[in-house]
PDB file of C-alpha atoms in Angstrom:
ATOM      1  CA  VAL A   1      87.599  66.392  67.650  1.00  0.00           C
ATOM      2  CA  HIS A   2      84.450  65.943  69.689  1.00  0.00           C
ATOM      3  CA  PRO A   3      81.459  67.314  67.731  1.00  0.00           C
ATOM      4  CA  GLU A   4      80.389  69.273  70.832  1.00  0.00           C
ATOM      5  CA  ALA A   5      83.856  70.694  71.512  1.00  0.00           C
ATOM      6  CA  LYS A   6      82.988  74.142  70.192  1.00  0.00           C
ATOM      7  CA  ARG A   7      79.833  74.289  72.301  1.00  0.00           C
ATOM      8  CA  PHE A   8      81.679  73.079  75.411  1.00  0.00           C
ATOM      9  CA  THR A   9      84.337  75.745  74.824  1.00  0.00           C
ATOM     10  CA  LEU A  10      81.806  78.565  74.480  1.00  0.00           C
ATOM     11  CA  VAL A  11      79.851  77.517  77.562  1.00  0.00           C
ATOM     12  CA  ILE A  12      82.999  77.167  79.690  1.00  0.00           C
ATOM     13  CA  LEU A  13      84.238  80.532  78.449  1.00  0.00           C
ATOM     14  CA  ASN A  14      80.959  82.268  79.289  1.00  0.00           C
ATOM     15  CA  LEU A  15      80.681  80.612  82.707  1.00  0.00           C
ATOM     16  CA  CYS A  16      84.197  81.753  83.593  1.00  0.00           C
ATOM     17  CA  ARG A  17      83.411  85.295  82.496  1.00  0.00           C
ATOM     18  CA  GLU A  18      80.425  85.243  84.846  1.00  0.00           C
ATOM     19  CA  GLY A  19      82.580  83.948  87.703  1.00  0.00           C
ATOM     20  CA  ARG A  20      80.760  80.599  87.812  1.00  0.00           C
ATOM     21  CA  LEU A  21      83.963  78.625  88.188  1.00  0.00           C
ATOM     22  CA  GLU A  22      82.523  75.585  89.934  1.00  0.00           C
ATOM     23  CA  GLU A  23      80.108  74.983  87.059  1.00  0.00           C
ATOM     24  CA  SER A  24      82.757  75.563  84.426  1.00  0.00           C
ATOM     25  CA  GLN A  25      85.135  73.167  86.206  1.00  0.00           C
ATOM     26  CA  LYS A  26      82.456  70.454  86.281  1.00  0.00           C
ATOM     27  CA  LEU A  27      81.822  70.894  82.580  1.00  0.00           C
ATOM     28  CA  PHE A  28      85.573  70.825  81.922  1.00  0.00           C
ATOM     29  CA  ASP A  29      85.909  67.596  83.925  1.00  0.00           C
ATOM     30  CA  LEU A  30      82.935  66.077  82.089  1.00  0.00           C
ATOM     31  CA  PHE A  31      84.576  66.802  78.754  1.00  0.00           C
ATOM     32  CA  ILE A  32      87.719  64.957  79.893  1.00  0.00           C
ATOM     33  CA  SER A  33      85.680  62.039  81.324  1.00  0.00           C
ATOM     34  CA  VAL A  34      84.279  61.205  77.868  1.00  0.00           C
ATOM     35  CA  GLY A  35      87.822  60.797  76.586  1.00  0.00           C
ATOM     36  CA  GLU A  36      88.255  64.180  74.933  1.00  0.00           C
ATOM     37  CA  LYS A  37      91.210  66.544  75.141  1.00  0.00           C
ATOM     38  CA  PRO A  38      90.395  70.073  76.344  1.00  0.00           C
ATOM     39  CA  ASN A  39      91.672  72.848  74.105  1.00  0.00           C
ATOM     40  CA  ILE A  40      93.827  75.848  74.960  1.00  0.00           C
ATOM     41  CA  VAL A  41      90.803  78.174  75.181  1.00  0.00           C
ATOM     42  CA  MET A  42      89.174  76.002  77.868  1.00  0.00           C
ATOM     43  CA  TYR A  43      92.364  75.905  79.907  1.00  0.00           C
ATOM     44  CA  GLY A  44      92.979  79.612  79.438  1.00  0.00           C
ATOM     45  CA  ALA A  45      89.461  80.571  80.528  1.00  0.00           C
ATOM     46  CA  LEU A  46      89.658  78.496  83.723  1.00  0.00           C
ATOM     47  CA  ILE A  47      93.185  79.604  84.615  1.00  0.00           C
ATOM     48  CA  ASP A  48      92.216  83.249  84.171  1.00  0.00           C
ATOM     49  CA  GLY A  49      88.982  82.735  86.107  1.00  0.00           C
ATOM     50  CA  TYR A  50      90.777  81.172  89.067  1.00  0.00           C
ATOM     51  CA  CYS A  51      93.416  83.916  89.045  1.00  0.00           C
ATOM     52  CA  LEU A  52      90.808  86.672  89.023  1.00  0.00           C
ATOM     53  CA  SER A  53      89.113  84.938  91.967  1.00  0.00           C
ATOM     54  CA  ARG A  54      92.476  84.740  93.782  1.00  0.00           C
ATOM     55  CA  LYS A  55      92.407  80.939  93.698  1.00  0.00           C
ATOM     56  CA  VAL A  56      95.977  80.799  92.483  1.00  0.00           C
ATOM     57  CA  GLU A  57      96.703  77.276  93.724  1.00  0.00           C
ATOM     58  CA  LYS A  58      93.930  75.896  91.515  1.00  0.00           C
ATOM     59  CA  ALA A  59      95.168  77.988  88.610  1.00  0.00           C
ATOM     60  CA  THR A  60      98.709  76.686  89.121  1.00  0.00           C
ATOM     61  CA  ALA A  61      97.524  73.057  89.251  1.00  0.00           C
ATOM     62  CA  LEU A  62      95.567  73.574  86.049  1.00  0.00           C
ATOM     63  CA  PHE A  63      98.564  75.245  84.399  1.00  0.00           C
ATOM     64  CA  ASP A  64     100.770  72.277  85.353  1.00  0.00           C
ATOM     65  CA  ALA A  65      98.192  69.829  83.955  1.00  0.00           C
ATOM     66  CA  PHE A  66      98.002  71.941  80.803  1.00  0.00           C
ATOM     67  CA  VAL A  67     101.777  71.709  80.283  1.00  0.00           C
ATOM     68  CA  SER A  68     101.897  67.985  81.143  1.00  0.00           C
ATOM     69  CA  ARG A  69      99.354  67.319  78.373  1.00  0.00           C
ATOM     70  CA  GLY A  70     101.791  68.721  75.863  1.00  0.00           C
ATOM     71  CA  PHE A  71     100.344  72.196  75.456  1.00  0.00           C
ATOM     72  CA  LYS A  72     102.627  75.199  75.119  1.00  0.00           C
ATOM     73  CA  PRO A  73     101.439  78.227  77.127  1.00  0.00           C
ATOM     74  CA  ASN A  74     100.987  81.413  75.126  1.00  0.00           C
ATOM     75  CA  SER A  75     101.469  84.998  76.301  1.00  0.00           C
ATOM     76  CA  VAL A  76      97.831  85.259  77.431  1.00  0.00           C
ATOM     77  CA  ILE A  77      97.968  82.199  79.699  1.00  0.00           C
ATOM     78  CA  TYR A  78     101.330  83.210  81.138  1.00  0.00           C
ATOM     79  CA  GLY A  79      99.929  86.689  81.709  1.00  0.00           C
ATOM     80  CA  SER A  80      96.880  85.367  83.556  1.00  0.00           C
ATOM     81  CA  LEU A  81      98.963  83.340  85.995  1.00  0.00           C
ATOM     82  CA  ILE A  82     101.502  86.137  86.469  1.00  0.00           C
ATOM     83  CA  ASN A  83      98.593  88.457  87.291  1.00  0.00           C
ATOM     84  CA  GLY A  84      97.221  85.919  89.767  1.00  0.00           C
ATOM     85  CA  TYR A  85     100.569  85.644  91.548  1.00  0.00           C
ATOM     86  CA  CYS A  86     100.972  89.427  91.732  1.00  0.00           C
ATOM     87  CA  LYS A  87      97.433  89.947  93.058  1.00  0.00           C
ATOM     88  CA  SER A  88      98.148  87.340  95.741  1.00  0.00           C
ATOM     89  CA  GLY A  89     101.399  89.025  96.775  1.00  0.00           C
ATOM     90  CA  ARG A  90     103.551  86.247  95.304  1.00  0.00           C
ATOM     91  CA  ILE A  91     105.825  88.520  93.303  1.00  0.00           C
ATOM     92  CA  ASP A  92     108.766  86.090  93.297  1.00  0.00           C
ATOM     93  CA  ASP A  93     106.598  83.375  91.727  1.00  0.00           C
ATOM     94  CA  ALA A  94     105.383  85.938  89.200  1.00  0.00           C
ATOM     95  CA  LEU A  95     108.962  86.895  88.319  1.00  0.00           C
ATOM     96  CA  THR A  96     110.003  83.253  87.972  1.00  0.00           C
ATOM     97  CA  LEU A  97     107.174  82.652  85.525  1.00  0.00           C
ATOM     98  CA  PHE A  98     107.939  85.908  83.721  1.00  0.00           C
ATOM     99  CA  ARG A  99     111.583  84.892  83.236  1.00  0.00           C
ATOM    100  CA  GLU A 100     110.493  81.447  82.050  1.00  0.00           C
ATOM    101  CA  MET A 101     108.260  83.148  79.512  1.00  0.00           C
ATOM    102  CA  LEU A 102     111.135  85.281  78.223  1.00  0.00           C
ATOM    103  CA  SER A 103     113.519  82.303  78.106  1.00  0.00           C
ATOM    104  CA  LYS A 104     111.071  80.555  75.785  1.00  0.00           C
ATOM    105  CA  GLU A 105     111.024  83.676  73.589  1.00  0.00           C
ATOM    106  CA  ILE A 106     107.338  84.285  74.251  1.00  0.00           C
ATOM    107  CA  LYS A 107     106.791  88.021  73.999  1.00  0.00           C
ATOM    108  CA  PRO A 108     104.802  89.442  76.941  1.00  0.00           C
ATOM    109  CA  THR A 109     101.912  91.750  76.201  1.00  0.00           C
ATOM    110  CA  VAL A 110     102.107  95.364  77.375  1.00  0.00           C
ATOM    111  CA  ILE A 111      99.487  94.412  79.981  1.00  0.00           C
ATOM    112  CA  THR A 112     101.787  91.714  81.405  1.00  0.00           C
ATOM    113  CA  TYR A 113     104.684  94.163  81.600  1.00  0.00           C
ATOM    114  CA  GLY A 114     102.398  96.541  83.483  1.00  0.00           C
ATOM    115  CA  ILE A 115     101.340  93.792  85.899  1.00  0.00           C
ATOM    116  CA  ILE A 116     104.973  92.959  86.693  1.00  0.00           C
ATOM    117  CA  LEU A 117     105.859  96.615  87.270  1.00  0.00           C
ATOM    118  CA  ASP A 118     102.787  97.149  89.454  1.00  0.00           C
ATOM    119  CA  GLY A 119     103.599  94.027  91.492  1.00  0.00           C
ATOM    120  CA  LEU A 120     107.189  95.146  92.069  1.00  0.00           C
ATOM    121  CA  PHE A 121     106.168  98.648  93.128  1.00  0.00           C
ATOM    122  CA  LYS A 122     103.495  97.329  95.498  1.00  0.00           C
ATOM    123  CA  ALA A 123     106.114  95.029  97.048  1.00  0.00           C
ATOM    124  CA  GLY A 124     108.355  98.059  97.597  1.00  0.00           C
ATOM    125  CA  ARG A 125     110.960  96.706  95.176  1.00  0.00           C
ATOM    126  CA  THR A 126     111.514  99.959  93.328  1.00  0.00           C
ATOM    127  CA  THR A 127     115.057  99.174  92.165  1.00  0.00           C
ATOM    128  CA  ALA A 128     113.875  95.970  90.491  1.00  0.00           C
ATOM    129  CA  ALA A 129     110.902  97.816  88.997  1.00  0.00           C
ATOM    130  CA  LEU A 130     113.135 100.502  87.493  1.00  0.00           C
ATOM    131  CA  GLU A 131     115.559  97.870  86.186  1.00  0.00           C
ATOM    132  CA  GLN A 132     112.625  96.138  84.495  1.00  0.00           C
ATOM    133  CA  TYR A 133     111.459  99.463  83.102  1.00  0.00           C
ATOM    134  CA  HIS A 134     114.864 100.090  81.491  1.00  0.00           C
ATOM    135  CA  LYS A 135     114.990  96.550  80.108  1.00  0.00           C
ATOM    136  CA  MET A 136     111.615  97.186  78.500  1.00  0.00           C
ATOM    137  CA  ILE A 137     112.993 100.329  76.851  1.00  0.00           C
ATOM    138  CA  GLU A 138     116.053  98.434  75.592  1.00  0.00           C
ATOM    139  CA  SER A 139     113.904  95.659  74.137  1.00  0.00           C
ATOM    140  CA  GLY A 140     111.824  98.161  72.196  1.00  0.00           C
ATOM    141  CA  VAL A 141     108.548  97.809  74.107  1.00  0.00           C
ATOM    142  CA  LYS A 142     106.055 100.497  73.116  1.00  0.00           C
ATOM    143  CA  PHE A 143     104.608 102.062  76.256  1.00  0.00           C
ATOM    144  CA  ASP A 144     101.147 103.505  76.635  1.00  0.00           C
ATOM    145  CA  PHE A 145      99.978 106.016  79.227  1.00  0.00           C
ATOM    146  CA  ILE A 146      98.716 103.166  81.454  1.00  0.00           C
ATOM    147  CA  ILE A 147     102.260 101.818  81.836  1.00  0.00           C
ATOM    148  CA  TYR A 148     103.565 105.287  82.638  1.00  0.00           C
ATOM    149  CA  ASN A 149     100.783 105.823  85.181  1.00  0.00           C
ATOM    150  CA  THR A 150     101.892 102.590  86.855  1.00  0.00           C
ATOM    151  CA  ILE A 151     105.524 103.713  86.921  1.00  0.00           C
ATOM    152  CA  LEU A 152     104.859 107.275  88.081  1.00  0.00           C
ATOM    153  CA  GLY A 153     102.294 106.184  90.651  1.00  0.00           C
ATOM    154  CA  GLY A 154     104.549 103.400  91.924  1.00  0.00           C
ATOM    155  CA  LEU A 155     107.473 105.760  92.401  1.00  0.00           C
ATOM    156  CA  CYS A 156     105.363 108.374  94.172  1.00  0.00           C
ATOM    157  CA  LYS A 157     103.832 105.815  96.537  1.00  0.00           C
ATOM    158  CA  ASN A 158     107.336 104.612  97.409  1.00  0.00           C
ATOM    159  CA  ASN A 159     108.459 108.136  98.324  1.00  0.00           C
ATOM    160  CA  LEU A 160     110.370 108.629  95.089  1.00  0.00           C
ATOM    161  CA  ALA A 161     108.423 111.561  93.671  1.00  0.00           C
ATOM    162  CA  GLY A 162     111.691 113.139  92.508  1.00  0.00           C
ATOM    163  CA  GLN A 163     112.465 110.199  90.224  1.00  0.00           C
ATOM    164  CA  ALA A 164     108.876 110.197  89.026  1.00  0.00           C
ATOM    165  CA  LEU A 165     109.229 113.875  88.145  1.00  0.00           C
ATOM    166  CA  VAL A 166     112.336 113.177  86.025  1.00  0.00           C
ATOM    167  CA  ILE A 167     110.442 110.592  83.961  1.00  0.00           C
ATOM    168  CA  PHE A 168     107.405 112.860  83.766  1.00  0.00           C
ATOM    169  CA  GLN A 169     109.517 115.739  82.430  1.00  0.00           C
ATOM    170  CA  GLU A 170     111.122 113.415  79.882  1.00  0.00           C
ATOM    171  CA  LEU A 171     107.645 112.527  78.621  1.00  0.00           C
ATOM    172  CA  LEU A 172     106.718 116.180  78.328  1.00  0.00           C
ATOM    173  CA  SER A 173     109.926 116.919  76.426  1.00  0.00           C
ATOM    174  CA  VAL A 174     109.024 114.410  73.683  1.00  0.00           C
ATOM    175  CA  ASN A 175     105.359 115.495  73.592  1.00  0.00           C
ATOM    176  CA  PHE A 176     104.138 112.093  74.772  1.00  0.00           C
ATOM    177  CA  HIS A 177     100.350 112.142  75.008  1.00  0.00           C
ATOM    178  CA  LEU A 178      99.385 112.022  78.680  1.00  0.00           C
ATOM    179  CA  GLU A 179      95.929 111.588  80.143  1.00  0.00           C
ATOM    180  CA  ILE A 180      94.484 113.817  82.875  1.00  0.00           C
ATOM    181  CA  LEU A 181      94.960 110.963  85.361  1.00  0.00           C
ATOM    182  CA  THR A 182      98.733 111.115  84.790  1.00  0.00           C
ATOM    183  CA  TYR A 183      98.799 114.749  85.907  1.00  0.00           C
ATOM    184  CA  TYR A 184      96.673 113.952  88.950  1.00  0.00           C
ATOM    185  CA  ILE A 185      99.090 111.165  89.913  1.00  0.00           C
ATOM    186  CA  MET A 186     102.024 113.563  89.715  1.00  0.00           C
ATOM    187  CA  ILE A 187     100.266 116.450  91.478  1.00  0.00           C
ATOM    188  CA  ASP A 188      99.193 114.179  94.351  1.00  0.00           C
ATOM    189  CA  GLY A 189     102.625 112.542  94.583  1.00  0.00           C
ATOM    190  CA  LEU A 190     104.458 115.859  94.653  1.00  0.00           C
ATOM    191  CA  LEU A 191     102.084 117.338  97.237  1.00  0.00           C
ATOM    192  CA  CYS A 192     102.563 114.301  99.476  1.00  0.00           C
ATOM    193  CA  ALA A 193     106.320 114.726  99.088  1.00  0.00           C
ATOM    194  CA  GLY A 194     106.052 118.375 100.160  1.00  0.00           C
ATOM    195  CA  LYS A 195     106.894 119.703  96.702  1.00  0.00           C
ATOM    196  CA  LYS A 196     104.069 122.221  96.411  1.00  0.00           C
ATOM    197  CA  GLU A 197     105.723 124.412  93.757  1.00  0.00           C
ATOM    198  CA  ARG A 198     106.471 121.420  91.544  1.00  0.00           C
ATOM    199  CA  SER A 199     102.881 120.211  91.880  1.00  0.00           C
ATOM    200  CA  GLN A 200     101.640 123.646  90.786  1.00  0.00           C
ATOM    201  CA  GLY A 201     103.910 123.358  87.759  1.00  0.00           C
ATOM    202  CA  CYS A 202     102.280 120.015  86.845  1.00  0.00           C
ATOM    203  CA  PHE A 203      98.875 121.617  87.201  1.00  0.00           C
ATOM    204  CA  CYS A 204      99.873 124.410  84.816  1.00  0.00           C
ATOM    205  CA  CYS A 205     101.232 121.863  82.331  1.00  0.00           C
ATOM    206  CA  ASN A 206      97.882 120.088  82.481  1.00  0.00           C
ATOM    207  CA  ILE A 207      95.975 123.297  81.799  1.00  0.00           C
ATOM    208  CA  ASN A 208      98.263 124.167  78.903  1.00  0.00           C
ATOM    209  CA  GLN A 209      97.844 120.734  77.321  1.00  0.00           C
ATOM    210  CA  GLN A 210      94.092 120.622  77.778  1.00  0.00           C
ATOM    211  CA  PHE A 211      93.279 124.142  76.650  1.00  0.00           C
ATOM    212  CA  GLY A 212      96.350 125.215  74.704  1.00  0.00           C
ATOM    213  CA  THR A 213      96.951 128.289  76.841  1.00  0.00           C
TER     214      THR A 213
END
C-alpha cells in the first residue's frame, strides 16, 4: 500500500464533497500513474460526485473500470449510480442495475429503495412502483416516513389520490408515526383530486396527532 494512500483518499473524498470533481479526478489519475491501485473509497467518492453533478456517463465509465479491476461494488456504490440514472431520467438503466444488485444478493439501503420508487413515480410508471413497494414489504424492508412520503406523493401526483388514501389509512390504523409533511402531502393531493371532505379529515387527523385532541 502506498504510504500516501490514506492522504490521497481523504483529499479526493473532500474534493468530491466540495464538488471539485476535476481536481479530484486529476489526483485520482496521478495516484494510478505512480503504479498504485485506487481503493473502493476513492472510486465511490468520484462515482457519487459525478452522479450528483449529473455526469452519469463519467460515473458509468468509472464504475466499469472499478469492476474490471476486480472490485466488487457495495450497496453504497450501486446506490450512487442508481441515483444518478434516476436523476437523469434513465429509469430503465437504474432498474437494470437494481436487479443486478439483487441478483448478487447485495441488500439495497432504504435510501436506494426510495430512489427507485421516486424514479418510477416520476416516470409515470405507477404500476411498477406499487409492485416494487409490495416486493419490499414481502422482503421485510423496514420503511420510514420518508419512503411513505415518496409513495403517497408519487401516487397523488399521478392522479391516484384514492390509492394513496388507502395506504395512508392503513398507516393510521397501525399507529405508524407520521410527520407533518405526510399530512400536507395527503391534504394537497386530495384537494387537487377534488376530495375536499377527505382532505379535511386528514387535517383533523393531523391536529389530533399533534395536540392529542
